Every structure is written in structure tokens, then in C-alpha cells.
Amino acid sequence: MTATSFSSSSPPRTEPASSPVLSDIVALPVDSWAGPLPDAVQDKATACLEGGHVLFMPALPFMLTGQERELLRPDLGGGGKNISYDPRNQRLRGCEADEATLALLQDVMARYAQHSLELLHRLLPHYRDGLRQARTSYRTAEIAGRQTSWRKDDTRLHVDSFPSSPTGGERILRVFSNVNPSGAGRLWRVGQPFDAVAERFLARVGRPFAGKHRLMQALHITKSLRSDYDHYMLGLHDGMKADLPYQASMTDGLFEFPAGSTWIVYTDQVSHAALKGQYVFEQTFHLPVESMARPAESPLRTLERLVARPLVG
């Protein structure tokens, strides 16, 4: 798969370049984390993102300099998938290192959190009031060959849903930056648009029984009250990952995000799998559906159309 590029005077394709059943990669002319952007770039970024495409900025690196490059070590994560940082309370988790290294890493992750927030404010100004920043992650481990359960295997195509942290219909928006010092890319596969995924797998997800969501919260299985939307989204996530014939049939849609690049995607909407790569920073944001330019494009509204009833509230 190749990226579709555009400038402020040349609008992007909003249809996939290689196949009508795959999401597209749309390249943006963004090369700094701060400063003004043309209205045309902002408008097209919003339209493509909400339309289920990946925004790709090949000339936007997240730079590590001097002593910070010592953080490019696989052992920092202690064998786990993520080192996480919470910008809301400055808490760092999942890292095994001395105090000086922990302090350095916390500073770097705080900077990435701030850069990501500033980037979204200038690229997607329509979201500013509704955007809520969540955790920052640093992924030091090579994802290819990593042993995990099938539900946690992100090399299988999936849409994001959190088993213990319901979103209640809010969007999951993520910013990624590849900082691999060897120049190795982050290899992704992108799959079918969300409506095609939902139409294929939704029928396999049973309707939740009365009282199930409150019971799960009471038993501390979920951190907050799960909605029917979260129930169906988790069913899609699990159904996709468990269906090995489906996974094997999705052979197209490969794209490698090179070292020094950044990309933005609604991971609850774009079917994706990370197949190979190491040393990636990621920032998660949540956004209410009502804050979108086109709420009808959201997974919440798509699922509500398919089941013909409200799924939150």
C-alpha cells in the first residue's frame, strides 16, 4: 500500500488507492510539532481521519538527542508491551531502571504528551474543546515474534476496545511516532472499513443480558459502567482476532511507517495490525462523538444504525 499525499491546493483521495475494501494512508505536509497550518490542511485532515483513514506525516520526527538516546533499550520495559506515563498525574509505570533513567524517561514522555496535544490542537482545531488526553506509551519491545494470548496479539487485525475501561461511545484517537535508531520501519496492515467489519462480525455478538454491565462493575471486572456500545465493540475486537480464516484472507494493506515519521488514526474505527517494529511512542486521546465534525461517521452511530437502537445512555 502506498500513501496518498496532498497539499493545500491538491485535495487527497478519500477512496483507497489499491482496493475499495481497504482503508487508506493519507500523507500530510506537516513537518513541525508547533506553528500554524493552512485551513485546507486542517479541513482535509479532519475529513480523512473521520472517514476512516490514517494520517501519515513522513517528515515529522520525534527527536531524542544526547543522553535521551540511552533510552533506546529493549530492557527498559522489563519484558512488557508498554511503558506508560499518565500526563494527568505524572505517574510512570512499567519501566525497570535506576532513578536517573526513570527521571529522564519521564521527561521525554511528558514532552511527547505535550507535543502530541499541541499537534492535534493545530491540525484538528475542531476537537480542541472536547479532546481528553489519556496515557502516553513507549513501546521498546520488538512486536514480531512476541508471545502473548490471542486476545492481546496485536499482530492480528482488530479494532480497539478496552475490556476493563469502557469508553461509553467516546472515540479512541492515537498519535504514533517511530523513533527506531536503526532506521527500521513499523510495519502495519490496515484492513476493511469499519462498516464492513461490523456487518461481518456483529451478528456473532450476542446481546448482553439485563444487569450484566452493573454486575461487571460491581465485581471490578470493569473500572466503570460498561455500555452496550462497549459490549459490541469488544465483541468485534475478539471476533476479529479469533477468526483465523478471516485473518489469513486479509493479505493486502501492508504499509511501513519509517523511522522519523508520525501518524494519527482512530484505532476504534480503522482495522489494523502491527506486524513488526520496535521503539515507538504513542499518545492516546478520547473524544466525545458530539465533538466530531461528522458524528455519523463514528463507530457508535454505525453500530446504532445496524442494531436499530441507542447503545449508550
PDB file of C-alpha atoms in Angstrom:
ATOM      1  CA  MET A   1       0.000   0.000   0.000  1.00  0.00           C
ATOM      2  CA  THR A   2       1.256   3.457  -0.856  1.00  0.00           C
ATOM      3  CA  ALA A   3       0.370   6.738   0.820  1.00  0.00           C
ATOM      4  CA  THR A   4      -1.956   9.245  -0.775  1.00  0.00           C
ATOM      5  CA  SER A   5      -0.408  12.688  -0.439  1.00  0.00           C
ATOM      6  CA  PHE A   6      -1.854  16.143  -0.793  1.00  0.00           C
ATOM      7  CA  SER A   7      -1.022  19.800  -0.461  1.00  0.00           C
ATOM      8  CA  SER A   8      -3.299  22.707   0.425  1.00  0.00           C
ATOM      9  CA  SER A   9      -4.023  23.161  -3.282  1.00  0.00           C
ATOM     10  CA  SER A  10      -4.428  19.491  -4.141  1.00  0.00           C
ATOM     11  CA  PRO A  11      -7.122  17.594  -2.198  1.00  0.00           C
ATOM     12  CA  PRO A  12      -6.494  13.965  -1.237  1.00  0.00           C
ATOM     13  CA  ARG A  13      -8.318  10.955  -2.500  1.00  0.00           C
ATOM     14  CA  THR A  14     -10.766   9.784   0.114  1.00  0.00           C
ATOM     15  CA  GLU A  15     -11.067   6.384  -1.560  1.00  0.00           C
ATOM     16  CA  PRO A  16      -8.363   3.742  -1.023  1.00  0.00           C
ATOM     17  CA  ALA A  17      -5.639   3.675  -3.650  1.00  0.00           C
ATOM     18  CA  SER A  18      -5.220  -0.082  -4.019  1.00  0.00           C
ATOM     19  CA  SER A  19      -8.550  -1.637  -3.148  1.00  0.00           C
ATOM     20  CA  PRO A  20     -12.089  -0.467  -2.387  1.00  0.00           C
ATOM     21  CA  VAL A  21     -12.163  -2.669   0.730  1.00  0.00           C
ATOM     22  CA  LEU A  22      -9.135  -1.182   2.479  1.00  0.00           C
ATOM     23  CA  SER A  23      -8.579   1.961   4.493  1.00  0.00           C
ATOM     24  CA  ASP A  24      -6.144   4.468   3.004  1.00  0.00           C
ATOM     25  CA  ILE A  25      -2.922   6.083   4.196  1.00  0.00           C
ATOM     26  CA  VAL A  26      -3.057   9.848   3.600  1.00  0.00           C
ATOM     27  CA  ALA A  27       0.230  11.758   3.716  1.00  0.00           C
ATOM     28  CA  LEU A  28       0.176  15.272   5.193  1.00  0.00           C
ATOM     29  CA  PRO A  29       2.666  18.128   4.650  1.00  0.00           C
ATOM     30  CA  VAL A  30       3.356  18.599   8.364  1.00  0.00           C
ATOM     31  CA  ASP A  31       6.993  18.862   9.470  1.00  0.00           C
ATOM     32  CA  SER A  32       6.854  20.508  12.899  1.00  0.00           C
ATOM     33  CA  TRP A  33       5.029  19.960  16.187  1.00  0.00           C
ATOM     34  CA  ALA A  34       4.135  23.634  16.587  1.00  0.00           C
ATOM     35  CA  GLY A  35       3.117  26.576  14.407  1.00  0.00           C
ATOM     36  CA  PRO A  36       0.142  27.422  12.182  1.00  0.00           C
ATOM     37  CA  LEU A  37      -1.258  25.159   9.479  1.00  0.00           C
ATOM     38  CA  PRO A  38      -3.348  26.153   6.437  1.00  0.00           C
ATOM     39  CA  ASP A  39      -7.118  25.839   6.812  1.00  0.00           C
ATOM     40  CA  ALA A  40      -7.185  23.488   3.822  1.00  0.00           C
ATOM     41  CA  VAL A  41      -4.798  21.055   5.541  1.00  0.00           C
ATOM     42  CA  GLN A  42      -6.878  21.163   8.731  1.00  0.00           C
ATOM     43  CA  ASP A  43     -10.152  20.572   6.869  1.00  0.00           C
ATOM     44  CA  LYS A  44      -8.818  17.693   4.799  1.00  0.00           C
ATOM     45  CA  ALA A  45      -7.127  16.115   7.820  1.00  0.00           C
ATOM     46  CA  THR A  46     -10.428  16.096   9.708  1.00  0.00           C
ATOM     47  CA  ALA A  47     -12.364  14.721   6.731  1.00  0.00           C
ATOM     48  CA  CYS A  48      -9.881  11.918   6.039  1.00  0.00           C
ATOM     49  CA  LEU A  49      -9.452  10.986   9.692  1.00  0.00           C
ATOM     50  CA  GLU A  50     -13.196  10.804  10.349  1.00  0.00           C
ATOM     51  CA  GLY A  51     -13.644   8.949   7.062  1.00  0.00           C
ATOM     52  CA  GLY A  52     -11.567   6.066   8.413  1.00  0.00           C
ATOM     53  CA  HIS A  53      -8.115   6.802   7.005  1.00  0.00           C
ATOM     54  CA  VAL A  54      -4.667   7.040   8.595  1.00  0.00           C
ATOM     55  CA  LEU A  55      -2.975  10.462   8.624  1.00  0.00           C
ATOM     56  CA  PHE A  56       0.731   9.981   7.849  1.00  0.00           C
ATOM     57  CA  MET A  57       3.388  12.654   8.422  1.00  0.00           C
ATOM     58  CA  PRO A  58       6.635  11.279   6.969  1.00  0.00           C
ATOM     59  CA  ALA A  59       8.607  14.450   7.796  1.00  0.00           C
ATOM     60  CA  LEU A  60       7.542  14.804  11.445  1.00  0.00           C
ATOM     61  CA  PRO A  61      10.082  13.057  13.720  1.00  0.00           C
ATOM     62  CA  PHE A  62      10.019  12.965  17.497  1.00  0.00           C
ATOM     63  CA  MET A  63      13.665  13.669  18.235  1.00  0.00           C
ATOM     64  CA  LEU A  64      15.729  12.084  21.001  1.00  0.00           C
ATOM     65  CA  THR A  65      19.047  13.825  21.487  1.00  0.00           C
ATOM     66  CA  GLY A  66      22.171  13.336  23.579  1.00  0.00           C
ATOM     67  CA  GLN A  67      21.585  11.384  26.751  1.00  0.00           C
ATOM     68  CA  GLU A  68      17.972  10.658  25.745  1.00  0.00           C
ATOM     69  CA  ARG A  69      19.194   8.174  23.137  1.00  0.00           C
ATOM     70  CA  GLU A  70      20.250   5.933  26.026  1.00  0.00           C
ATOM     71  CA  LEU A  71      16.520   5.217  26.449  1.00  0.00           C
ATOM     72  CA  LEU A  72      16.567   3.212  23.200  1.00  0.00           C
ATOM     73  CA  ARG A  73      16.982  -0.071  25.089  1.00  0.00           C
ATOM     74  CA  PRO A  74      14.632  -3.066  24.945  1.00  0.00           C
ATOM     75  CA  ASP A  75      15.253  -3.966  28.589  1.00  0.00           C
ATOM     76  CA  LEU A  76      13.641  -0.751  29.873  1.00  0.00           C
ATOM     77  CA  GLY A  77      10.206  -2.327  29.576  1.00  0.00           C
ATOM     78  CA  GLY A  78      11.142  -5.395  31.596  1.00  0.00           C
ATOM     79  CA  GLY A  79       9.616  -7.714  29.018  1.00  0.00           C
ATOM     80  CA  GLY A  80       6.255  -5.931  28.958  1.00  0.00           C
ATOM     81  CA  LYS A  81       4.492  -4.430  25.957  1.00  0.00           C
ATOM     82  CA  ASN A  82       4.365  -0.819  27.144  1.00  0.00           C
ATOM     83  CA  ILE A  83       5.962   1.675  29.430  1.00  0.00           C
ATOM     84  CA  SER A  84       3.144   4.053  30.325  1.00  0.00           C
ATOM     85  CA  TYR A  85       3.013   7.631  31.518  1.00  0.00           C
ATOM     86  CA  ASP A  86      -0.092   9.443  32.717  1.00  0.00           C
ATOM     87  CA  PRO A  87       0.096  13.192  31.923  1.00  0.00           C
ATOM     88  CA  ARG A  88      -2.714  13.829  34.410  1.00  0.00           C
ATOM     89  CA  ASN A  89      -0.700  12.768  37.461  1.00  0.00           C
ATOM     90  CA  GLN A  90       2.860  12.416  36.017  1.00  0.00           C
ATOM     91  CA  ARG A  91       2.948   8.751  37.002  1.00  0.00           C
ATOM     92  CA  LEU A  92       5.332   6.424  35.153  1.00  0.00           C
ATOM     93  CA  ARG A  93       4.725   2.668  35.084  1.00  0.00           C
ATOM     94  CA  GLY A  94       6.221  -0.444  33.525  1.00  0.00           C
ATOM     95  CA  CYS A  95       9.865   0.647  33.485  1.00  0.00           C
ATOM     96  CA  GLU A  96      12.757  -1.098  35.218  1.00  0.00           C
ATOM     97  CA  ALA A  97      15.671   1.317  35.665  1.00  0.00           C
ATOM     98  CA  ASP A  98      17.601   3.469  38.131  1.00  0.00           C
ATOM     99  CA  GLU A  99      16.211   6.762  39.397  1.00  0.00           C
ATOM    100  CA  ALA A 100      18.179   8.912  36.952  1.00  0.00           C
ATOM    101  CA  THR A 101      16.946   6.892  33.967  1.00  0.00           C
ATOM    102  CA  LEU A 102      13.370   6.973  35.253  1.00  0.00           C
ATOM    103  CA  ALA A 103      13.528  10.749  35.605  1.00  0.00           C
ATOM    104  CA  LEU A 104      14.936  11.119  32.090  1.00  0.00           C
ATOM    105  CA  LEU A 105      12.272   8.848  30.628  1.00  0.00           C
ATOM    106  CA  GLN A 106       9.506  10.687  32.451  1.00  0.00           C
ATOM    107  CA  ASP A 107      10.741  13.993  30.993  1.00  0.00           C
ATOM    108  CA  VAL A 108      10.802  12.549  27.462  1.00  0.00           C
ATOM    109  CA  MET A 109       7.346  11.029  27.732  1.00  0.00           C
ATOM    110  CA  ALA A 110       5.946  14.250  29.173  1.00  0.00           C
ATOM    111  CA  ARG A 111       7.411  16.080  26.171  1.00  0.00           C
ATOM    112  CA  TYR A 112       5.819  13.612  23.764  1.00  0.00           C
ATOM    113  CA  ALA A 113       2.476  14.036  25.519  1.00  0.00           C
ATOM    114  CA  GLN A 114       2.730  17.814  25.164  1.00  0.00           C
ATOM    115  CA  HIS A 115       3.897  17.670  21.526  1.00  0.00           C
ATOM    116  CA  SER A 116       1.020  15.348  20.628  1.00  0.00           C
ATOM    117  CA  LEU A 117      -1.545  17.592  22.278  1.00  0.00           C
ATOM    118  CA  GLU A 118      -0.200  20.682  20.528  1.00  0.00           C
ATOM    119  CA  LEU A 119      -0.180  18.832  17.192  1.00  0.00           C
ATOM    120  CA  LEU A 120      -3.847  17.862  17.479  1.00  0.00           C
ATOM    121  CA  HIS A 121      -4.842  21.365  18.588  1.00  0.00           C
ATOM    122  CA  ARG A 122      -3.316  22.873  15.447  1.00  0.00           C
ATOM    123  CA  LEU A 123      -4.174  20.093  12.986  1.00  0.00           C
ATOM    124  CA  LEU A 124      -7.684  19.348  14.295  1.00  0.00           C
ATOM    125  CA  PRO A 125      -8.828  22.613  15.929  1.00  0.00           C
ATOM    126  CA  HIS A 126     -12.476  21.499  15.801  1.00  0.00           C
ATOM    127  CA  TYR A 127     -11.594  18.940  18.522  1.00  0.00           C
ATOM    128  CA  ARG A 128      -9.922  21.319  20.966  1.00  0.00           C
ATOM    129  CA  ASP A 129     -12.773  21.696  23.462  1.00  0.00           C
ATOM    130  CA  GLY A 130     -13.740  18.003  23.541  1.00  0.00           C
ATOM    131  CA  LEU A 131     -10.330  16.334  23.390  1.00  0.00           C
ATOM    132  CA  ARG A 132      -9.288  14.454  26.530  1.00  0.00           C
ATOM    133  CA  GLN A 133      -5.711  13.261  26.897  1.00  0.00           C
ATOM    134  CA  ALA A 134      -5.131   9.762  28.274  1.00  0.00           C
ATOM    135  CA  ARG A 135      -1.969   7.695  28.700  1.00  0.00           C
ATOM    136  CA  THR A 136       1.312   8.014  26.851  1.00  0.00           C
ATOM    137  CA  SER A 137       3.121   4.790  25.901  1.00  0.00           C
ATOM    138  CA  TYR A 138       6.653   3.881  24.912  1.00  0.00           C
ATOM    139  CA  ARG A 139       6.986   0.510  23.218  1.00  0.00           C
ATOM    140  CA  THR A 140      10.574  -0.727  23.367  1.00  0.00           C
ATOM    141  CA  ALA A 141       9.899  -4.377  22.525  1.00  0.00           C
ATOM    142  CA  GLU A 142      10.008  -5.845  19.026  1.00  0.00           C
ATOM    143  CA  ILE A 143       6.420  -6.816  18.281  1.00  0.00           C
ATOM    144  CA  ALA A 144       7.257  -9.540  15.739  1.00  0.00           C
ATOM    145  CA  GLY A 145       7.520 -12.902  17.471  1.00  0.00           C
ATOM    146  CA  ARG A 146       6.351 -11.622  20.839  1.00  0.00           C
ATOM    147  CA  GLN A 147       4.479 -14.353  22.726  1.00  0.00           C
ATOM    148  CA  THR A 148       1.070 -13.384  24.088  1.00  0.00           C
ATOM    149  CA  SER A 149      -2.531 -14.560  24.231  1.00  0.00           C
ATOM    150  CA  TRP A 150      -4.661 -14.329  21.098  1.00  0.00           C
ATOM    151  CA  ARG A 151      -6.767 -11.523  22.608  1.00  0.00           C
ATOM    152  CA  LYS A 152      -3.627  -9.425  23.221  1.00  0.00           C
ATOM    153  CA  ASP A 153      -1.976 -10.329  19.926  1.00  0.00           C
ATOM    154  CA  ASP A 154      -1.836  -7.026  18.075  1.00  0.00           C
ATOM    155  CA  THR A 155      -0.332  -8.661  15.005  1.00  0.00           C
ATOM    156  CA  ARG A 156      -3.913  -9.773  14.251  1.00  0.00           C
ATOM    157  CA  LEU A 157      -6.282  -7.323  12.584  1.00  0.00           C
ATOM    158  CA  HIS A 158      -8.604  -5.667  15.091  1.00  0.00           C
ATOM    159  CA  VAL A 159     -10.386  -2.502  16.115  1.00  0.00           C
ATOM    160  CA  ASP A 160      -9.523  -1.181  19.557  1.00  0.00           C
ATOM    161  CA  SER A 161     -11.745  -1.795  22.569  1.00  0.00           C
ATOM    162  CA  PHE A 162     -10.684  -1.882  26.224  1.00  0.00           C
ATOM    163  CA  PRO A 163     -12.068  -4.822  28.268  1.00  0.00           C
ATOM    164  CA  SER A 164     -11.773  -3.122  31.664  1.00  0.00           C
ATOM    165  CA  SER A 165     -12.003   0.550  30.635  1.00  0.00           C
ATOM    166  CA  PRO A 166     -15.288   1.267  28.827  1.00  0.00           C
ATOM    167  CA  THR A 167     -15.392   4.375  26.613  1.00  0.00           C
ATOM    168  CA  GLY A 168     -19.169   4.795  26.536  1.00  0.00           C
ATOM    169  CA  GLY A 169     -19.002   5.626  22.843  1.00  0.00           C
ATOM    170  CA  GLU A 170     -16.123   8.095  23.001  1.00  0.00           C
ATOM    171  CA  ARG A 171     -13.604   7.895  20.181  1.00  0.00           C
ATOM    172  CA  ILE A 172     -10.115   6.413  20.616  1.00  0.00           C
ATOM    173  CA  LEU A 173      -7.663   8.674  18.786  1.00  0.00           C
ATOM    174  CA  ARG A 174      -3.953   7.846  18.780  1.00  0.00           C
ATOM    175  CA  VAL A 175      -0.739   9.536  17.718  1.00  0.00           C
ATOM    176  CA  PHE A 176       2.294   7.311  16.959  1.00  0.00           C
ATOM    177  CA  SER A 177       5.948   8.178  16.295  1.00  0.00           C
ATOM    178  CA  ASN A 178       8.629   5.724  15.191  1.00  0.00           C
ATOM    179  CA  VAL A 179      11.959   6.547  16.896  1.00  0.00           C
ATOM    180  CA  ASN A 180      13.861   3.385  15.911  1.00  0.00           C
ATOM    181  CA  PRO A 181      17.591   4.260  15.945  1.00  0.00           C
ATOM    182  CA  SER A 182      18.488   1.694  13.266  1.00  0.00           C
ATOM    183  CA  GLY A 183      16.045   3.203  10.777  1.00  0.00           C
ATOM    184  CA  ALA A 184      13.741   0.165  10.854  1.00  0.00           C
ATOM    185  CA  GLY A 185      10.102   0.829   9.994  1.00  0.00           C
ATOM    186  CA  ARG A 186       6.920  -0.042  11.875  1.00  0.00           C
ATOM    187  CA  LEU A 187       5.017  -2.457   9.638  1.00  0.00           C
ATOM    188  CA  TRP A 188       1.224  -2.268   9.776  1.00  0.00           C
ATOM    189  CA  ARG A 189      -1.590  -3.960   7.977  1.00  0.00           C
ATOM    190  CA  VAL A 190      -4.783  -1.951   7.538  1.00  0.00           C
ATOM    191  CA  GLY A 191      -7.995  -3.753   6.694  1.00  0.00           C
ATOM    192  CA  GLN A 192     -11.592  -3.183   5.780  1.00  0.00           C
ATOM    193  CA  PRO A 193     -13.554  -0.050   6.719  1.00  0.00           C
ATOM    194  CA  PHE A 194     -15.458  -0.206   9.978  1.00  0.00           C
ATOM    195  CA  ASP A 195     -18.901  -0.694   8.438  1.00  0.00           C
ATOM    196  CA  ALA A 196     -17.673  -3.777   6.545  1.00  0.00           C
ATOM    197  CA  VAL A 197     -16.104  -5.217   9.716  1.00  0.00           C
ATOM    198  CA  ALA A 198     -19.274  -4.551  11.717  1.00  0.00           C
ATOM    199  CA  GLU A 199     -21.540  -6.128   9.125  1.00  0.00           C
ATOM    200  CA  ARG A 200     -19.358  -9.237   9.090  1.00  0.00           C
ATOM    201  CA  PHE A 201     -18.889  -9.781  12.835  1.00  0.00           C
ATOM    202  CA  LEU A 202     -21.776  -8.067  14.621  1.00  0.00           C
ATOM    203  CA  ALA A 203     -24.190 -10.970  14.158  1.00  0.00           C
ATOM    204  CA  ARG A 204     -21.823 -13.187  16.171  1.00  0.00           C
ATOM    205  CA  VAL A 205     -22.000 -10.893  19.218  1.00  0.00           C
ATOM    206  CA  GLY A 206     -24.943 -11.736  21.445  1.00  0.00           C
ATOM    207  CA  ARG A 207     -26.995  -9.022  23.091  1.00  0.00           C
ATOM    208  CA  PRO A 208     -25.903  -8.500  26.718  1.00  0.00           C
ATOM    209  CA  PHE A 209     -28.259  -9.879  29.349  1.00  0.00           C
ATOM    210  CA  ALA A 210     -30.054  -7.492  31.688  1.00  0.00           C
ATOM    211  CA  GLY A 211     -27.859  -6.360  34.564  1.00  0.00           C
ATOM    212  CA  LYS A 212     -24.607  -7.671  33.056  1.00  0.00           C
ATOM    213  CA  HIS A 213     -22.887  -4.276  32.908  1.00  0.00           C
ATOM    214  CA  ARG A 214     -23.674  -3.403  36.533  1.00  0.00           C
ATOM    215  CA  LEU A 215     -22.586  -6.852  37.689  1.00  0.00           C
ATOM    216  CA  MET A 216     -19.220  -6.495  35.928  1.00  0.00           C
ATOM    217  CA  GLN A 217     -18.669  -3.120  37.554  1.00  0.00           C
ATOM    218  CA  ALA A 218     -19.647  -4.479  40.992  1.00  0.00           C
ATOM    219  CA  LEU A 219     -17.168  -7.345  40.566  1.00  0.00           C
ATOM    220  CA  HIS A 220     -14.480  -4.837  39.490  1.00  0.00           C
ATOM    221  CA  ILE A 221     -14.133  -6.506  36.098  1.00  0.00           C
ATOM    222  CA  THR A 222     -14.646  -3.065  34.585  1.00  0.00           C
ATOM    223  CA  LYS A 223     -13.451   0.224  36.068  1.00  0.00           C
ATOM    224  CA  SER A 224     -16.702   1.989  35.186  1.00  0.00           C
ATOM    225  CA  LEU A 225     -20.129   1.029  33.896  1.00  0.00           C
ATOM    226  CA  ARG A 226     -19.920  -0.660  30.521  1.00  0.00           C
ATOM    227  CA  SER A 227     -22.420   0.400  27.842  1.00  0.00           C
ATOM    228  CA  ASP A 228     -23.982  -1.781  25.172  1.00  0.00           C
ATOM    229  CA  TYR A 229     -21.667   0.002  22.743  1.00  0.00           C
ATOM    230  CA  ASP A 230     -18.609  -1.241  24.669  1.00  0.00           C
ATOM    231  CA  HIS A 231     -20.106  -4.731  24.713  1.00  0.00           C
ATOM    232  CA  TYR A 232     -20.450  -4.837  20.944  1.00  0.00           C
ATOM    233  CA  MET A 233     -17.067  -3.213  20.287  1.00  0.00           C
ATOM    234  CA  LEU A 234     -15.299  -5.766  22.474  1.00  0.00           C
ATOM    235  CA  GLY A 235     -17.207  -8.476  20.624  1.00  0.00           C
ATOM    236  CA  LEU A 236     -15.918  -7.127  17.298  1.00  0.00           C
ATOM    237  CA  HIS A 237     -12.370  -6.947  18.660  1.00  0.00           C
ATOM    238  CA  ASP A 238     -12.438 -10.521  19.951  1.00  0.00           C
ATOM    239  CA  GLY A 239     -14.347 -11.876  16.973  1.00  0.00           C
ATOM    240  CA  MET A 240     -11.811 -10.490  14.514  1.00  0.00           C
ATOM    241  CA  LYS A 241      -8.787 -11.778  16.413  1.00  0.00           C
ATOM    242  CA  ALA A 242     -10.299 -15.231  16.959  1.00  0.00           C
ATOM    243  CA  ASP A 243     -11.242 -15.747  13.291  1.00  0.00           C
ATOM    244  CA  LEU A 244      -8.064 -17.197  11.811  1.00  0.00           C
ATOM    245  CA  PRO A 245      -9.533 -17.790   8.306  1.00  0.00           C
ATOM    246  CA  TYR A 246     -10.530 -14.110   8.236  1.00  0.00           C
ATOM    247  CA  GLN A 247      -7.045 -13.081   9.352  1.00  0.00           C
ATOM    248  CA  ALA A 248      -5.467 -15.274   6.675  1.00  0.00           C
ATOM    249  CA  SER A 249      -7.716 -13.795   3.975  1.00  0.00           C
ATOM    250  CA  MET A 250      -6.551 -10.233   4.702  1.00  0.00           C
ATOM    251  CA  THR A 251      -3.273 -10.288   2.771  1.00  0.00           C
ATOM    252  CA  ASP A 252      -3.255  -6.724   1.404  1.00  0.00           C
ATOM    253  CA  GLY A 253      -2.962  -3.361   3.119  1.00  0.00           C
ATOM    254  CA  LEU A 254       0.686  -3.530   4.226  1.00  0.00           C
ATOM    255  CA  PHE A 255       2.349  -0.206   4.976  1.00  0.00           C
ATOM    256  CA  GLU A 256       5.659   0.536   6.697  1.00  0.00           C
ATOM    257  CA  PHE A 257       5.889   3.728   8.754  1.00  0.00           C
ATOM    258  CA  PRO A 258       9.563   4.683   8.535  1.00  0.00           C
ATOM    259  CA  ALA A 259      11.756   5.795  11.402  1.00  0.00           C
ATOM    260  CA  GLY A 260      11.342   9.527  11.894  1.00  0.00           C
ATOM    261  CA  SER A 261       7.673   9.548  10.907  1.00  0.00           C
ATOM    262  CA  THR A 262       4.448  10.193  12.821  1.00  0.00           C
ATOM    263  CA  TRP A 263       0.896   9.005  12.144  1.00  0.00           C
ATOM    264  CA  ILE A 264      -2.579   9.612  13.593  1.00  0.00           C
ATOM    265  CA  VAL A 265      -5.519   7.222  13.469  1.00  0.00           C
ATOM    266  CA  TYR A 266      -8.848   6.429  15.082  1.00  0.00           C
ATOM    267  CA  THR A 267      -7.942   2.929  16.258  1.00  0.00           C
ATOM    268  CA  ASP A 268     -11.565   2.171  17.197  1.00  0.00           C
ATOM    269  CA  GLN A 269     -12.516   2.659  13.545  1.00  0.00           C
ATOM    270  CA  VAL A 270      -9.560   1.600  11.390  1.00  0.00           C
ATOM    271  CA  SER A 271      -8.993  -2.142  11.281  1.00  0.00           C
ATOM    272  CA  HIS A 272      -5.262  -2.515  11.900  1.00  0.00           C
ATOM    273  CA  ALA A 273      -2.476  -4.870  12.951  1.00  0.00           C
ATOM    274  CA  ALA A 274       1.116  -4.069  13.951  1.00  0.00           C
ATOM    275  CA  LEU A 275       3.300  -6.788  12.446  1.00  0.00           C
ATOM    276  CA  LYS A 276       6.857  -5.629  13.010  1.00  0.00           C
ATOM    277  CA  GLY A 277       8.739  -2.814  14.670  1.00  0.00           C
ATOM    278  CA  GLN A 278      10.417  -1.562  17.827  1.00  0.00           C
ATOM    279  CA  TYR A 279      10.788   1.775  19.644  1.00  0.00           C
ATOM    280  CA  VAL A 280       7.530   3.640  19.136  1.00  0.00           C
ATOM    281  CA  PHE A 281       5.949   6.402  21.196  1.00  0.00           C
ATOM    282  CA  GLU A 282       2.143   6.563  21.313  1.00  0.00           C
ATOM    283  CA  GLN A 283      -0.324   9.026  22.801  1.00  0.00           C
ATOM    284  CA  THR A 284      -3.990   8.145  23.347  1.00  0.00           C
ATOM    285  CA  PHE A 285      -6.820  10.686  23.331  1.00  0.00           C
ATOM    286  CA  HIS A 286     -10.570  10.328  23.802  1.00  0.00           C
ATOM    287  CA  LEU A 287     -13.160  12.463  22.060  1.00  0.00           C
ATOM    288  CA  PRO A 288     -16.949  12.607  22.507  1.00  0.00           C
ATOM    289  CA  VAL A 289     -18.810  11.729  19.335  1.00  0.00           C
ATOM    290  CA  GLU A 290     -20.598  15.086  19.516  1.00  0.00           C
ATOM    291  CA  SER A 291     -17.234  16.869  19.135  1.00  0.00           C
ATOM    292  CA  MET A 292     -16.646  15.326  15.710  1.00  0.00           C
ATOM    293  CA  ALA A 293     -17.262  17.293  12.541  1.00  0.00           C
ATOM    294  CA  ARG A 294     -19.304  14.337  11.217  1.00  0.00           C
ATOM    295  CA  PRO A 295     -20.628  12.260  14.138  1.00  0.00           C
ATOM    296  CA  ALA A 296     -22.442   9.911  11.743  1.00  0.00           C
ATOM    297  CA  GLU A 297     -19.030   8.510  10.730  1.00  0.00           C
ATOM    298  CA  SER A 298     -18.336   7.235  14.258  1.00  0.00           C
ATOM    299  CA  PRO A 299     -18.426   3.540  15.233  1.00  0.00           C
ATOM    300  CA  LEU A 300     -21.143   4.389  17.764  1.00  0.00           C
ATOM    301  CA  ARG A 301     -23.524   5.751  15.140  1.00  0.00           C
ATOM    302  CA  THR A 302     -22.641   2.947  12.720  1.00  0.00           C
ATOM    303  CA  LEU A 303     -23.462   0.250  15.273  1.00  0.00           C
ATOM    304  CA  GLU A 304     -26.651   2.033  16.328  1.00  0.00           C
ATOM    305  CA  ARG A 305     -27.805   2.019  12.702  1.00  0.00           C
ATOM    306  CA  LEU A 306     -27.093  -1.690  12.419  1.00  0.00           C
ATOM    307  CA  VAL A 307     -28.868  -2.726  15.650  1.00  0.00           C
ATOM    308  CA  ALA A 308     -31.587  -0.048  15.268  1.00  0.00           C
ATOM    309  CA  ARG A 309     -31.423   1.192  18.859  1.00  0.00           C
ATOM    310  CA  PRO A 310     -29.364   3.504  21.095  1.00  0.00           C
ATOM    311  CA  LEU A 311     -26.263   1.888  22.587  1.00  0.00           C
ATOM    312  CA  VAL A 312     -25.310   4.458  25.235  1.00  0.00           C
ATOM    313  CA  GLY A 313     -27.235   6.383  27.882  1.00  0.00           C
TER     314      GLY A 313
END
